[in-house]
Coordinates of C-alpha atoms and ligand atoms in Angstrom, one line a residue:
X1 CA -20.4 -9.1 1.1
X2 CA -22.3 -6.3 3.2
X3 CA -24.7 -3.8 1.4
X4 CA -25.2 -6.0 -1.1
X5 CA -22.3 -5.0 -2.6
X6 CA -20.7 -7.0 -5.4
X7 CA -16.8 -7.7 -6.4
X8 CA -15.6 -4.5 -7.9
X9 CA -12.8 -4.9 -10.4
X10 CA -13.6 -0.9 -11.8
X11 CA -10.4 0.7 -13.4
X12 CA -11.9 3.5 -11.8
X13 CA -14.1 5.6 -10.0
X14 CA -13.5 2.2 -8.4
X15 CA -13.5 0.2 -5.0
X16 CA -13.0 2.7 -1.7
X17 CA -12.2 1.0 1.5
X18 CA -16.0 0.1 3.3
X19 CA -15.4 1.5 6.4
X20 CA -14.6 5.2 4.9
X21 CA -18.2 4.8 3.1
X22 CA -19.6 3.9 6.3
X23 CA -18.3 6.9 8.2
X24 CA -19.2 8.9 5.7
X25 CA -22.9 7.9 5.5
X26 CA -22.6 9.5 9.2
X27 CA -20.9 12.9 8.7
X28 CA -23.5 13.9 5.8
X29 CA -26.1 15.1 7.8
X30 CA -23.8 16.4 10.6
X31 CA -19.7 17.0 10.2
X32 CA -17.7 16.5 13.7
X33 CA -21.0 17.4 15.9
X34 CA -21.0 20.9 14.0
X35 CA -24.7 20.3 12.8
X36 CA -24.0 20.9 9.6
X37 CA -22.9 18.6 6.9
X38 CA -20.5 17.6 5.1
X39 CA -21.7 18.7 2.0
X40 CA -23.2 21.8 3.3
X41 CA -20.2 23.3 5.5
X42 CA -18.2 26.1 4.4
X43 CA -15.1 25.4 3.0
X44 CA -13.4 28.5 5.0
X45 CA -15.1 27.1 8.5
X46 CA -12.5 26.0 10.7
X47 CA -13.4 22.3 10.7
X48 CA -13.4 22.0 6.9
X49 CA -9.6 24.0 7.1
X50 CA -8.2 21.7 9.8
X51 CA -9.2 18.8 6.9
X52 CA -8.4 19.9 4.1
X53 CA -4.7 20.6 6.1
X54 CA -4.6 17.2 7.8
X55 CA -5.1 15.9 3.8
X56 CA -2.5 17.7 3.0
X57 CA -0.1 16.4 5.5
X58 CA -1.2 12.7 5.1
X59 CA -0.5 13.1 1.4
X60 CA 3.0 14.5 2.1
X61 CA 3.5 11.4 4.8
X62 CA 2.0 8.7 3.1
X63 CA 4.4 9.7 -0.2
X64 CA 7.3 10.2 2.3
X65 CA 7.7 14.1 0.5
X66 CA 9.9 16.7 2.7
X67 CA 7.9 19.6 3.7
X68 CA 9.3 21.5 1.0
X69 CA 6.7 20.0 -1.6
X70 CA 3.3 21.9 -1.8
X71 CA -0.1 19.7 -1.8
X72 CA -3.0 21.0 -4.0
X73 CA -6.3 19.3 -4.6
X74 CA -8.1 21.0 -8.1
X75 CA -10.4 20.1 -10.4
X76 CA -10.8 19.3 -13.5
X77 CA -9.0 15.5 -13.4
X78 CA -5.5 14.6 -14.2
X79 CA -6.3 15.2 -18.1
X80 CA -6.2 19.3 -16.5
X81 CA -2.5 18.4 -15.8
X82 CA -2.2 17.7 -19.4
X83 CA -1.5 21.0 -19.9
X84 CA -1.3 23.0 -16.5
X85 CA 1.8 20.6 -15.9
X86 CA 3.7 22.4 -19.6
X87 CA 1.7 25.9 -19.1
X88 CA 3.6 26.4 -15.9
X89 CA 6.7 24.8 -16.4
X90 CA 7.6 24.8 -20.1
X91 CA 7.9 28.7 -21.1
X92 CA 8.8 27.5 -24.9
X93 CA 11.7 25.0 -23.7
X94 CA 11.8 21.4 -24.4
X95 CA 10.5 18.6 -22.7
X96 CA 10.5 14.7 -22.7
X97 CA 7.3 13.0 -22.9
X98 CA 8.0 8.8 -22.3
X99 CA 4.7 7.4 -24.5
X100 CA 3.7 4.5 -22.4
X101 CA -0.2 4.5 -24.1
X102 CA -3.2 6.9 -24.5
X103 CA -2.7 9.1 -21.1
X104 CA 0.5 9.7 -22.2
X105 CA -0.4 10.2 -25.9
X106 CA -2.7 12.9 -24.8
X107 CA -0.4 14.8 -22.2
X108 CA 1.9 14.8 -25.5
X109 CA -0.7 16.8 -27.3
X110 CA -1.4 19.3 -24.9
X111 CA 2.5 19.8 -23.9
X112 CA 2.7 20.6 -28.3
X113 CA 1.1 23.8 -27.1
X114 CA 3.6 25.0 -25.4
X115 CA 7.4 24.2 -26.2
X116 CA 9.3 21.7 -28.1
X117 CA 8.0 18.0 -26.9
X118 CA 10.4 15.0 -27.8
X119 CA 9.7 11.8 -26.8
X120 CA 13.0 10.2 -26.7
X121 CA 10.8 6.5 -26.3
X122 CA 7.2 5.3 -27.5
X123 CA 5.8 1.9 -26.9
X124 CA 3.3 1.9 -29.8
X125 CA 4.5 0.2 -32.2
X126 CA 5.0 -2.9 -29.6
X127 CA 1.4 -2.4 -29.1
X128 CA 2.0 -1.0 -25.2
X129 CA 2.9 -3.9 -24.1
X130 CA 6.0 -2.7 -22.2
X131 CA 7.8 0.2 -20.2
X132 CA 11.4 1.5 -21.2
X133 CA 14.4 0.7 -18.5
X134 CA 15.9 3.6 -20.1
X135 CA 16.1 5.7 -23.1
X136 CA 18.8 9.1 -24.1
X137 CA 16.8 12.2 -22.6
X138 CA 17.1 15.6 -24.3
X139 CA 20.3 17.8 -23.5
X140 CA 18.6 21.1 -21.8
X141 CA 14.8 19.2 -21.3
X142 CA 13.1 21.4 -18.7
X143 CA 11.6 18.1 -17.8
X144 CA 10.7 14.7 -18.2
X145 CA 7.0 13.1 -17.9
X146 CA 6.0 9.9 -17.2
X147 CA 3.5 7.5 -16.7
X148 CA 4.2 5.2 -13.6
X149 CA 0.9 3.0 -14.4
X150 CA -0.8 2.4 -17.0
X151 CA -4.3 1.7 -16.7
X152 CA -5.2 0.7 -20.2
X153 CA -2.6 -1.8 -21.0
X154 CA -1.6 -3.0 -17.1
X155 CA 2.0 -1.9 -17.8
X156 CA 4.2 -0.3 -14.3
X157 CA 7.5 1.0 -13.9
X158 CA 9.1 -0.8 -11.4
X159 CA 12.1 2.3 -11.1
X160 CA 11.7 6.0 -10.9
X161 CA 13.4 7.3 -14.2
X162 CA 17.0 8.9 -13.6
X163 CA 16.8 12.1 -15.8
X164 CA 19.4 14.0 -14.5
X165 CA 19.1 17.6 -14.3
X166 CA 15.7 17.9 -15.8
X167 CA 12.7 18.0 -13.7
X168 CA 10.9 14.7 -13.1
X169 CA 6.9 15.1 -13.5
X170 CA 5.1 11.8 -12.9
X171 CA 1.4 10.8 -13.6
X172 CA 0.9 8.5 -11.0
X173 CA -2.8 8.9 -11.5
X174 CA -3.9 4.7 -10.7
X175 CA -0.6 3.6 -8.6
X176 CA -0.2 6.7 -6.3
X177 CA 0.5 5.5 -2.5
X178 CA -0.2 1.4 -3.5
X179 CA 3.9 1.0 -2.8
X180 CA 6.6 2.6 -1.2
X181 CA 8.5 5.2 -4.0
X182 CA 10.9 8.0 -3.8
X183 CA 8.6 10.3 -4.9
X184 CA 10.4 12.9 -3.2
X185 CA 12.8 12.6 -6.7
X186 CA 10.0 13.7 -8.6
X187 CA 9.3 17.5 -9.3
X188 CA 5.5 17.3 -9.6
X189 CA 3.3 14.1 -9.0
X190 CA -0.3 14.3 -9.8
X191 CA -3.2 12.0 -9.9
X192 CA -6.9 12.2 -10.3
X193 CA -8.2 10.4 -7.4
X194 CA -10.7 7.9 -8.3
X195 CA -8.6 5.1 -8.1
X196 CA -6.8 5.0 -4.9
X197 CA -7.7 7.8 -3.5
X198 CA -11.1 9.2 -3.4
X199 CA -14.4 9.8 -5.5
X200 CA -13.9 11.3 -9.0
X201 CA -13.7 15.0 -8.8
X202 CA -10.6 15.6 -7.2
X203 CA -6.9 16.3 -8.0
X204 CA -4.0 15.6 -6.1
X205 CA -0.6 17.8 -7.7
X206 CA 2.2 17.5 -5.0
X207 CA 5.2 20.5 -6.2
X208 CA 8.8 20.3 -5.2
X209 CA 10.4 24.0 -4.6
X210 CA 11.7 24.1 -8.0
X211 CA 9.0 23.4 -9.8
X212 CA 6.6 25.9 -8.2
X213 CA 9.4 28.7 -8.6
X214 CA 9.5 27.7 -12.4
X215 CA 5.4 28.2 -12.3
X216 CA 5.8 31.3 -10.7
X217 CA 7.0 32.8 -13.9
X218 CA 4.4 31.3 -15.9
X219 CA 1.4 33.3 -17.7
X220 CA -1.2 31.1 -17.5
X221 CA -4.0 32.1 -16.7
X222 CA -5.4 32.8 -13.3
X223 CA -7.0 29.1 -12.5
X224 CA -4.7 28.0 -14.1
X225 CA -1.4 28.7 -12.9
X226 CA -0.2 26.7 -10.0
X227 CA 0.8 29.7 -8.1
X228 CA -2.3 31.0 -7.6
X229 CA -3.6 28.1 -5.7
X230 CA -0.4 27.3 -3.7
X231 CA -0.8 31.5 -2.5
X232 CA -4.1 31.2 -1.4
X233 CA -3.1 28.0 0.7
X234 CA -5.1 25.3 -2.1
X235 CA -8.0 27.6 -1.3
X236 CA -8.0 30.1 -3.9
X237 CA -11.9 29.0 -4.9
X238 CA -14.2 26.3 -3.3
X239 CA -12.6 23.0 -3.6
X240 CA -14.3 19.8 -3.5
X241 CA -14.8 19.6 -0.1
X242 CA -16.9 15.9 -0.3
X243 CA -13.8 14.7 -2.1
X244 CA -11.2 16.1 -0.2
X245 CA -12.5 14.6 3.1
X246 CA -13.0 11.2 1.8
X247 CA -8.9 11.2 0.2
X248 CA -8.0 12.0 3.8
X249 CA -10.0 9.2 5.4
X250 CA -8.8 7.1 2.6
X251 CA -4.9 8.0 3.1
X252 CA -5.7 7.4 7.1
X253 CA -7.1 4.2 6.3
X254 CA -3.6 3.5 4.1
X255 CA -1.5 5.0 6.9
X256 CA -3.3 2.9 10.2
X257 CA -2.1 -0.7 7.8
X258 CA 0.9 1.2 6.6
X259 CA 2.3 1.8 3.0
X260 CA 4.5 -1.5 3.2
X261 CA 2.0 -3.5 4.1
X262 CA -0.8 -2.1 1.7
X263 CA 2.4 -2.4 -1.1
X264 CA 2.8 -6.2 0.5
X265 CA -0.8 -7.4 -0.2
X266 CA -1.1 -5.6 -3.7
X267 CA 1.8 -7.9 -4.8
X268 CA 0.6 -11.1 -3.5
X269 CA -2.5 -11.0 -4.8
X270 CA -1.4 -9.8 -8.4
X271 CA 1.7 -12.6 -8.3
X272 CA -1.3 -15.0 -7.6
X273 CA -3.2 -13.8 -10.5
X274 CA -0.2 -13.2 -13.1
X275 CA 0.4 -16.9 -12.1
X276 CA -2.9 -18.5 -12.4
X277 CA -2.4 -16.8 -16.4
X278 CA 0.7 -17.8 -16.9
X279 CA -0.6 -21.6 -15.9
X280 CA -1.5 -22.2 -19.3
X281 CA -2.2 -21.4 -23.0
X282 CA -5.8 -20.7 -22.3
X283 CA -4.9 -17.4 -21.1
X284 CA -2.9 -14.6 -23.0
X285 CA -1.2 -12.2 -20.6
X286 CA -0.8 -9.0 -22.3
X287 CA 2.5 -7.0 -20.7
X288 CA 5.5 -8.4 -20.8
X289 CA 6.4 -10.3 -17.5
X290 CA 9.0 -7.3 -16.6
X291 CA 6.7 -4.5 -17.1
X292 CA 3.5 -6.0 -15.2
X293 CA 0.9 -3.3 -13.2
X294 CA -0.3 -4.5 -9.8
X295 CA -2.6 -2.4 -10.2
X296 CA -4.6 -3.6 -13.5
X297 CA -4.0 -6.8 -14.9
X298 CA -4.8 -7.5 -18.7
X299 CA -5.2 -10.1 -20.6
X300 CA -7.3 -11.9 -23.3
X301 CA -8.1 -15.3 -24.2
X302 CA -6.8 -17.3 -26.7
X303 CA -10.4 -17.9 -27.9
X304 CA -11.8 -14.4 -27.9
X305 CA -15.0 -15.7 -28.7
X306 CA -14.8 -16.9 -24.9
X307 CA -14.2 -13.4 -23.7
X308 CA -18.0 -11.7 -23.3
X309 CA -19.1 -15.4 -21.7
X310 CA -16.6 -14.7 -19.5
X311 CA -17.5 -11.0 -18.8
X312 CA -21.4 -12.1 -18.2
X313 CA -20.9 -15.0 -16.2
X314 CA -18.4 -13.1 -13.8
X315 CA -21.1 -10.6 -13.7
X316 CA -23.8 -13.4 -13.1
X317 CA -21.1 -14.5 -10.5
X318 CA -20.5 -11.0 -8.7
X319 CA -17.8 -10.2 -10.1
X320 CA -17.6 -6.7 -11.8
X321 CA -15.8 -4.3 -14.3
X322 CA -13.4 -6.8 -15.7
X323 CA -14.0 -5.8 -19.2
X324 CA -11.2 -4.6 -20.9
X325 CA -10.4 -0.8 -21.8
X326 CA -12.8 -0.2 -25.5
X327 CA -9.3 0.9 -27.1
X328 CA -7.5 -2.7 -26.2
X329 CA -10.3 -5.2 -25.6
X330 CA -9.8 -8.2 -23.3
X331 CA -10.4 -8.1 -20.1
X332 CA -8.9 -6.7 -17.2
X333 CA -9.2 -6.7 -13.5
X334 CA -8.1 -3.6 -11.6
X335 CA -7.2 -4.4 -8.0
X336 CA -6.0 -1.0 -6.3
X337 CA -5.5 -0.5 -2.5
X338 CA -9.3 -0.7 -1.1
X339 CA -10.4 -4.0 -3.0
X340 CA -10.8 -6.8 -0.6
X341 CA -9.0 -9.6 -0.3
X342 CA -12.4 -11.6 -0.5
X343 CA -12.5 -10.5 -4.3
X344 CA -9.4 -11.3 -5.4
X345 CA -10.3 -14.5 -4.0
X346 CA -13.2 -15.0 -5.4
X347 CA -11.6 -13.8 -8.9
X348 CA -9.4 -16.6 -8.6
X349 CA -11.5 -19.1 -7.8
X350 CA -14.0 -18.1 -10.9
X351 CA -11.5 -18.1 -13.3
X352 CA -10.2 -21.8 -12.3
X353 CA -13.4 -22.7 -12.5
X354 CA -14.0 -21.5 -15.8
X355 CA -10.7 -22.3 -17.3
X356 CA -11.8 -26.1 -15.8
X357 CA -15.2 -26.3 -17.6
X358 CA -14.3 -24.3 -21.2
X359 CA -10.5 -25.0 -21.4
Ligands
PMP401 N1 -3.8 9.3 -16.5 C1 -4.1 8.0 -16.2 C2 -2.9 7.1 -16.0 C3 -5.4 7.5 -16.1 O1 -5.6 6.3 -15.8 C4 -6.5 8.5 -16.3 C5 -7.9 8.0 -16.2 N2 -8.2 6.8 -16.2 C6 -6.2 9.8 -16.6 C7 -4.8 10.2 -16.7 C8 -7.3 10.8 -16.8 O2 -7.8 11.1 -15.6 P1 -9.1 12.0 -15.5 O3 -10.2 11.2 -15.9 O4 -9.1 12.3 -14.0 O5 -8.9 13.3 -16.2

């Protein structure tokens, strides 16, 4: 590979598409022939405003959202949605938390804060190995969040939950734009963007009409409450410029292929692995075959005294981040939109071989 880069299998910050990084390495001394920077530019020059909107258009066309639906970017990660999500919407009411794992566990905790959180389904005691089809929401829930993908335990949703009337709030934090979704039946859709997105750093919250008009009589706090930012047009403080520009080269990059085609090659190359795992009892696949990510694929081996061999000589090999998450163990591979089809290649082809000289 060029650069002397190495097979990336990161659950994230992880892989971003080559030719971004390399367009990047050119705007950081000078941005669009301005002579200044990209990290030096004022965020309220007009080049850094016509960005930051063409971002915020790409998001809403790459996600296929109306123009109803307001873009942010913030800070402060997706775990800052843990609670901005219930501060601004909850005002004391009940809510529906689905507990796919530890991202949901946590939004859980912080939504405690602020109303009455049920969570009408929780995949623990079947150690996370699977996402619900369906479960009885709570009458009068202001809204209902999930987890699309989970990074920790490679579990997806393959559907967008019906919930009714309640609001649909979506932490689509390591699947967001790798497939065609409605997310236009979600109420708010956020996601940090280090893994298909962007460099750590930067927040993507997308708000449907009803759910900002619900924030708007919130009493959070000034940074805090949605409104604030959506009044100043996302600029109500200095975003993260660096960040923002690399999401919207990233979500050109996505949009040039096209989402089908992106969603097309994330498959096939997941299938291929999920097969070579299911090819025999050396390897344990960890979610069930219904509930699989495309996005991070875990599993362990029926030895596990096999597993750190494995880990070093992949890393001997090139191959990189494929350790599992420290709560599971195993190992995993993430494979989100920017890795190349070269890895997941080469991924294959290492674990034949080693299933061929250990198994
Ligand atoms: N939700 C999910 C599904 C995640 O995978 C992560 C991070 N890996 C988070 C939330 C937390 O994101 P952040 O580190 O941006 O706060």
């Amino acid at each position: 590979m060029s650069h002397g880069r190495i097979h990336n299998f990161s659950a994230g910050p992880a892989v971003l598409p080559l030719p971004v990084l390399e367009e990047l390495r050119e705007t950081l001394p000078n941005l669009e022939g301005t002579g200044v920077g990209l990290m030096e530019i004022s965020h309220r020059s007009s080049t850094f405003v016509d960005i930051f909107e063409r971002a915020r258009e790409r998001v809403k066309r790459v996600l296929g959202l109306p123009d109803s639906y307001t873009v942010l970017f913030l800070q402060g990660g997706a775990s800052s949605q843990f609670l901005m999500v219930p501060w601004n919407l909850l005002h004391g009411g009940a809510c529906d938390y689905i507990d796919t794992g530890v991202w949901s566990t946590k939004a859980v905790k912080e939504a405690g804060r602020f109303g009455e959180v049920h969570v009408p389904w929780s995949g623990k005691s079947t150690e996370y190995l699977e996402t619900p089809s369906s479960w009885s929401s709570t009458p009068g829930a202001v809204y209902t969040h999930y987890t699309s993908n989970n990074t920790i335990y490679g579990t997806q949703f393959h559907h967008v939950p019906d919930v009714g009337d309640a609001m649909l709030v979506c932490d689509a934090s390591s699947d967001i734009a790798s497939r065609p979704q409605p997310y236009e039946e979600m109420d708010v859709i956020y996601a940090g963007a280090q893994k298909n997105l962007g460099p750590a750093g930067v927040t993507l919250i997308a708000l449907s009409e009803r759910a900002l008009a619900r924030a708007r009589a919130s009493d959070a706090p000034t940074m805090l409450a949605y409104a604030t930012h959506v009044d100043k047009k996302g600029m109500f403080n200095t975003p993260n410029t660096l960040g923002i520009w690399v999401l919207e080269r990233v979500l050109a990059w996505v949009e040039e292929q096209g989402l089908d085609a992106v969603a097309a090659r994330n498959k096939s190359r997941s299938d291929r692995l999920y097969e070579l795992l299911d090819g025999s009892d050396f390897w344990l696949p960890h979610a069930s075959s219904d509930s699989r990510s495309q996005m991070n694929i875990t599993w362990r081996l029926a030895d596990a005294a096999l597993e750190p061999v494995l880990i070093q000589e992949a890393l001997d090999a090139g191959l990189s981040g494929l350790k599992g998450h420290r709560s599971v163990g195993g190992l995993r591979a993430s494979m989100y939109n920017a890795l190349p089809d070269a890895s997941a290649d080469a991924l294959l082809s290492f674990l034949q071989e080693f299933e061929r000289a250990r198994g």
